PDB file of C-alpha atoms in Angstrom:
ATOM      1  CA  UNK A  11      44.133  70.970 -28.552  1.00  0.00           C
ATOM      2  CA  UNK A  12      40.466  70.463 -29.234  1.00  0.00           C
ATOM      3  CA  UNK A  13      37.429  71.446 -26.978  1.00  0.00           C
ATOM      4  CA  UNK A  14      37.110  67.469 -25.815  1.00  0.00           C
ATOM      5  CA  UNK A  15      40.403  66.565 -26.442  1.00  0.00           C
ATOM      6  CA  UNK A  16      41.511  64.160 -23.032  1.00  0.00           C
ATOM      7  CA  UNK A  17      43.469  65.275 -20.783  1.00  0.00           C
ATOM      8  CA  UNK A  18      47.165  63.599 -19.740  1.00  0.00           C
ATOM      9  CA  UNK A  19      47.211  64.552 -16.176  1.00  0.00           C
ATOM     10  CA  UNK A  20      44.205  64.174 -14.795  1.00  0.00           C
ATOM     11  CA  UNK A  21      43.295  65.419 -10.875  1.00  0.00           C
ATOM     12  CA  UNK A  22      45.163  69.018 -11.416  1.00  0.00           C
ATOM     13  CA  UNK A  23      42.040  69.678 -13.399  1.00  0.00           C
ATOM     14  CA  UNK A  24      39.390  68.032 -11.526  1.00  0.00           C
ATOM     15  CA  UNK A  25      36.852  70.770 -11.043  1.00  0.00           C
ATOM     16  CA  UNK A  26      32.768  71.482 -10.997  1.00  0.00           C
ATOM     17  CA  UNK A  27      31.671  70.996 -14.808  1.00  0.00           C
ATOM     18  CA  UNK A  28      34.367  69.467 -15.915  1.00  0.00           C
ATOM     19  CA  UNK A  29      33.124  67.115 -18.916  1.00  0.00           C
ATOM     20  CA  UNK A  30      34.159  63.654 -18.078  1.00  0.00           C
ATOM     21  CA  UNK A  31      34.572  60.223 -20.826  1.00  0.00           C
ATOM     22  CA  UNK A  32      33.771  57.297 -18.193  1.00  0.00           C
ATOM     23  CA  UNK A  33      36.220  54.438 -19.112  1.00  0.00           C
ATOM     24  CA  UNK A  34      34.696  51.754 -17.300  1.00  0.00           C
ATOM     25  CA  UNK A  35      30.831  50.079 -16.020  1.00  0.00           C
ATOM     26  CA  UNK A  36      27.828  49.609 -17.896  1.00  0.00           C
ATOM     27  CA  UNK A  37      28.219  53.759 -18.788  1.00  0.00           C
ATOM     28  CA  UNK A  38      31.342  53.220 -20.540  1.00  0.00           C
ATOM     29  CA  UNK A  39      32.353  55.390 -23.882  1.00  0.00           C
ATOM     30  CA  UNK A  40      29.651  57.949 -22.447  1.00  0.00           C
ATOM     31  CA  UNK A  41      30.113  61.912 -21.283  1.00  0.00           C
ATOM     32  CA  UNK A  42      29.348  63.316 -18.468  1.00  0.00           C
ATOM     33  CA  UNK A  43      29.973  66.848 -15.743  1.00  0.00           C
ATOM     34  CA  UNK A  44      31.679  66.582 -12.784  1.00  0.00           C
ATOM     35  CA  UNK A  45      28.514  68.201 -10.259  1.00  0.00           C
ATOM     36  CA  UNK A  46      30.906  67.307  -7.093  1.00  0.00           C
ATOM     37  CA  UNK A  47      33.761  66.264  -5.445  1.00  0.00           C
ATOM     38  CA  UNK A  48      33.193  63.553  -3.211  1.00  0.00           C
ATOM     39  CA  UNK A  49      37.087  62.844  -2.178  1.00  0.00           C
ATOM     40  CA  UNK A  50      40.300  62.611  -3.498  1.00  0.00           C
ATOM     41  CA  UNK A  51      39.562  59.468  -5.383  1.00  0.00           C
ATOM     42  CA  UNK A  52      35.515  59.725  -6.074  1.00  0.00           C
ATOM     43  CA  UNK A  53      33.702  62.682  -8.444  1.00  0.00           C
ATOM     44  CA  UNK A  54      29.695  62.721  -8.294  1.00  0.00           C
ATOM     45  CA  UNK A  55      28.833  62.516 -12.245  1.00  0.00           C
ATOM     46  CA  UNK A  56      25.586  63.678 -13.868  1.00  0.00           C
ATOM     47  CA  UNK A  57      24.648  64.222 -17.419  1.00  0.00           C
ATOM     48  CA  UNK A  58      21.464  64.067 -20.128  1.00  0.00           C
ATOM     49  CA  UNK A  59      22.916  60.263 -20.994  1.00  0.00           C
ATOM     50  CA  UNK A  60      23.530  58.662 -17.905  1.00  0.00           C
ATOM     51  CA  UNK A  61      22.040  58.658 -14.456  1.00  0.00           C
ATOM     52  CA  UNK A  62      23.670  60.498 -11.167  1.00  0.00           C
ATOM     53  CA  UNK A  63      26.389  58.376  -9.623  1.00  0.00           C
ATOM     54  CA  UNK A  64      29.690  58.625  -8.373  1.00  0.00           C
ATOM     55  CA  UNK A  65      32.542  57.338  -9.961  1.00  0.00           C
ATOM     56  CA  UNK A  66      36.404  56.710  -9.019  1.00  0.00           C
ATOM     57  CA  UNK A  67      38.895  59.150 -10.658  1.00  0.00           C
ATOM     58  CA  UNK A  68      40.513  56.508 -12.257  1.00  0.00           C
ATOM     59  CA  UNK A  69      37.352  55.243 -13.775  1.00  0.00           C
ATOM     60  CA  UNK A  70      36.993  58.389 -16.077  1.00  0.00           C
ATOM     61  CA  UNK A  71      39.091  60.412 -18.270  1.00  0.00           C
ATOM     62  CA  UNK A  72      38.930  64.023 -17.815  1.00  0.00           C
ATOM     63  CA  UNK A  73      38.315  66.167 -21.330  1.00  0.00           C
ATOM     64  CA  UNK A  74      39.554  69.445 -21.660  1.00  0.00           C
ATOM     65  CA  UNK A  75      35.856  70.608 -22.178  1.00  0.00           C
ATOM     66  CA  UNK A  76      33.896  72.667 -19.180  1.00  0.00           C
ATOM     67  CA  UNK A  77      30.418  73.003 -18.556  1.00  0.00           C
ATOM     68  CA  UNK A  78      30.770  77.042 -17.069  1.00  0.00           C
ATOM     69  CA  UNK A  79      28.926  78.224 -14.592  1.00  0.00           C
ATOM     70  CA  UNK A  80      27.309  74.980 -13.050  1.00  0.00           C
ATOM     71  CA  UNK A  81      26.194  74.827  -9.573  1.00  0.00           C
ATOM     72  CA  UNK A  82      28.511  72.697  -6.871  1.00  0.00           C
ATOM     73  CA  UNK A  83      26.320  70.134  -6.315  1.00  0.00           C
ATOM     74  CA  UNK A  84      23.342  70.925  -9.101  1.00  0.00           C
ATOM     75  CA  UNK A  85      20.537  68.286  -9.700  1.00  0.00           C
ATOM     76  CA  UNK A  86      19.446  67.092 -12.756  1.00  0.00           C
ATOM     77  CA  UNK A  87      17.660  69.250 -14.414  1.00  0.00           C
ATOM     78  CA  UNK A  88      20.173  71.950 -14.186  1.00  0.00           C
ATOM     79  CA  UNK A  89      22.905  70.069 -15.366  1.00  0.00           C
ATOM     80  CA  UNK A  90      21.367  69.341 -18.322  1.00  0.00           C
ATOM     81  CA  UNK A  91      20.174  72.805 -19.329  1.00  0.00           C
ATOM     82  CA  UNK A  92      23.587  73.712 -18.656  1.00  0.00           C
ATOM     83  CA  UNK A  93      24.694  70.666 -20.860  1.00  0.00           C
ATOM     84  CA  UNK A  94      22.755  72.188 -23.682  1.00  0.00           C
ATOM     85  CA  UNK A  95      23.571  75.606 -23.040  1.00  0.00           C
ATOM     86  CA  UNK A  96      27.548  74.606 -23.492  1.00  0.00           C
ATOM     87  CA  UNK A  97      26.589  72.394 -26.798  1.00  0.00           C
ATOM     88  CA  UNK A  98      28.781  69.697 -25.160  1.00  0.00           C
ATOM     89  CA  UNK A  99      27.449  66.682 -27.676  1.00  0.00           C
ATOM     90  CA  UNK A 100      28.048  68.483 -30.512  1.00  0.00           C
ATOM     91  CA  UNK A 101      31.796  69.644 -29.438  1.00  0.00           C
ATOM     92  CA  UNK A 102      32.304  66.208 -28.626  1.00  0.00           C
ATOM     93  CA  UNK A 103      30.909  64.722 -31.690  1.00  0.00           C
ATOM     94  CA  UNK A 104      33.106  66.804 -34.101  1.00  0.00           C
ATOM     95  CA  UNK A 105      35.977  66.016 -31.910  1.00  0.00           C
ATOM     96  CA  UNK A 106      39.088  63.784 -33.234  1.00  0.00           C
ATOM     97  CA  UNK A 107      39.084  61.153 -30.676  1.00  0.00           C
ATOM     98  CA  UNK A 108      34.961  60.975 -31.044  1.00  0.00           C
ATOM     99  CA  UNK A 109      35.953  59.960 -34.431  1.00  0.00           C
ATOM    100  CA  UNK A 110      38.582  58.122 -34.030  1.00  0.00           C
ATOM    101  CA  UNK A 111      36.613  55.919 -30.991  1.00  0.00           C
ATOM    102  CA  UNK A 112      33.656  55.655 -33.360  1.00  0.00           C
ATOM    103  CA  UNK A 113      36.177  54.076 -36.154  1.00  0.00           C
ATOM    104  CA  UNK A 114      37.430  51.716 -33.430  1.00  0.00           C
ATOM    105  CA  UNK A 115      34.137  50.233 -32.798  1.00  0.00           C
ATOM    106  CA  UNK A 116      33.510  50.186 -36.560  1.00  0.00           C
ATOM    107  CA  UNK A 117      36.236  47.752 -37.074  1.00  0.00           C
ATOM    108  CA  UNK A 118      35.665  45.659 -34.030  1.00  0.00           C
ATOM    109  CA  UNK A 119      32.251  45.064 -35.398  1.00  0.00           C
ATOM    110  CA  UNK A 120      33.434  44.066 -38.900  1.00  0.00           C
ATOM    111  CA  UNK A 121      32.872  39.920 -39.711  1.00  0.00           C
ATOM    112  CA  UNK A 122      35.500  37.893 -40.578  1.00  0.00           C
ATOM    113  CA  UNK A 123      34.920  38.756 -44.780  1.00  0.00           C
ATOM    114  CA  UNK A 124      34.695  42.137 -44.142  1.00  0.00           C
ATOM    115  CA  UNK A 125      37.802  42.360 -42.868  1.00  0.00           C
ATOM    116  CA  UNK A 126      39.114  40.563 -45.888  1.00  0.00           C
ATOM    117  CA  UNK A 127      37.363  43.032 -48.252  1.00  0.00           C
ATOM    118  CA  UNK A 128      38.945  45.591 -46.227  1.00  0.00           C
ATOM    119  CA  UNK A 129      42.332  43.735 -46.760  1.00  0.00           C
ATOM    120  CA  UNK A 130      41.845  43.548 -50.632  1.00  0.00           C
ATOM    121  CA  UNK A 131      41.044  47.417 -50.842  1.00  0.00           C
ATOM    122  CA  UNK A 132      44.072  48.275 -48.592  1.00  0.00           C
ATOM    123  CA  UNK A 133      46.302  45.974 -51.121  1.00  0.00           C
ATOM    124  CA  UNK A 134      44.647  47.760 -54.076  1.00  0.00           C
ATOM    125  CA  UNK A 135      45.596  51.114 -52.835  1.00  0.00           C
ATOM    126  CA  UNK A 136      48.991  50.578 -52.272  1.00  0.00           C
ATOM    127  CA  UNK A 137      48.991  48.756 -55.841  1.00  0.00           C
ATOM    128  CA  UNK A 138      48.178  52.286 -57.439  1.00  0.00           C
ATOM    129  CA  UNK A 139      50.116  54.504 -54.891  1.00  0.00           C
ATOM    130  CA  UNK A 140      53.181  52.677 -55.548  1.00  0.00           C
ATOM    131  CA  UNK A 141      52.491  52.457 -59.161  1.00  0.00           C
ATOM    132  CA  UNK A 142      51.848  56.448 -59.349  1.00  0.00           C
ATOM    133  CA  UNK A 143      55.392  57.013 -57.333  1.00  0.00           C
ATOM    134  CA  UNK A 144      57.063  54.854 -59.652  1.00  0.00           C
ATOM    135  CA  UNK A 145      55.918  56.795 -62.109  1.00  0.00           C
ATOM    136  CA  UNK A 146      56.986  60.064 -61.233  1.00  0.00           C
ATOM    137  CA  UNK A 147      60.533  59.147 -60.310  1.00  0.00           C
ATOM    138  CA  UNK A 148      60.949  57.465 -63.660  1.00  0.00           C
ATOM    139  CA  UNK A 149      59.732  61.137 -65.381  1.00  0.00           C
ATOM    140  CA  UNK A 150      62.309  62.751 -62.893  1.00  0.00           C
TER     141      UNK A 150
END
């Protein structure tokens, strides 16, 4: 599994710098540390991209990423020196389901004739990959 890979079972691993993908609000798609826990169902939340707040458990998907050594309870500042020591954007960034949310939201953006080009190329492809196996069954 990769560093920011998410995590199935979540509260198991809920912990102090624990790096956090908030699923839902007007932070949504962004990362951030767990700096406390409030209850069993609420984490206090802190990060260079967002501002402090708490946030329900099942608002946020854990990652398998952790911020080491960060104060219980740390203000800003330190969480994101911390943040920066840990290189958490860049972990995240080269992660597989970075890229593969950043496709997502490539294709959701996409008019309708893009789509169709994108249709067209896809039919294309399969034109010449069927064409190449046909091919080399006939020479075997």
């Amino acid at each position: 599994m990769s560093q920011t890979e998410v995590v199935s079972s979540q509260w198991p691993q809920v912990e102090t710098g624990r790096v956090v993908l908030i699923n839902d609000g007007k932070d949504e798609g962004k990362l951030a540390a767990v700096v406390q826990i409030i209850d069993h169902k609420r984490i206090l939340v802190d990060s260079p991209h967002i501002e402090r707040q708490a946030v329900q458990l099942s608002h946020v998907s854990l990652t398998s990423q952790v911020v080491t050594k960060l104060p219980r309870a740390a203000r800003s500042g330190v969480v994101e020196k911390y943040w920066k020591e840990a290189n958490v954007d860049d972990k995240a960034a080269s992660s597989t389901w970075h890229k593969k949310r950043a496709s997502r939201e490539k294709k959701r953006a996409l008019t309708d004739f893009e789509r169709f080009k994108v249709m067209v190329l896809k039919k294309q492809r399969r034109f010449e990959v069927r064409k190449a196996v046909a091919k080399a069954r006939k020479s075997s």
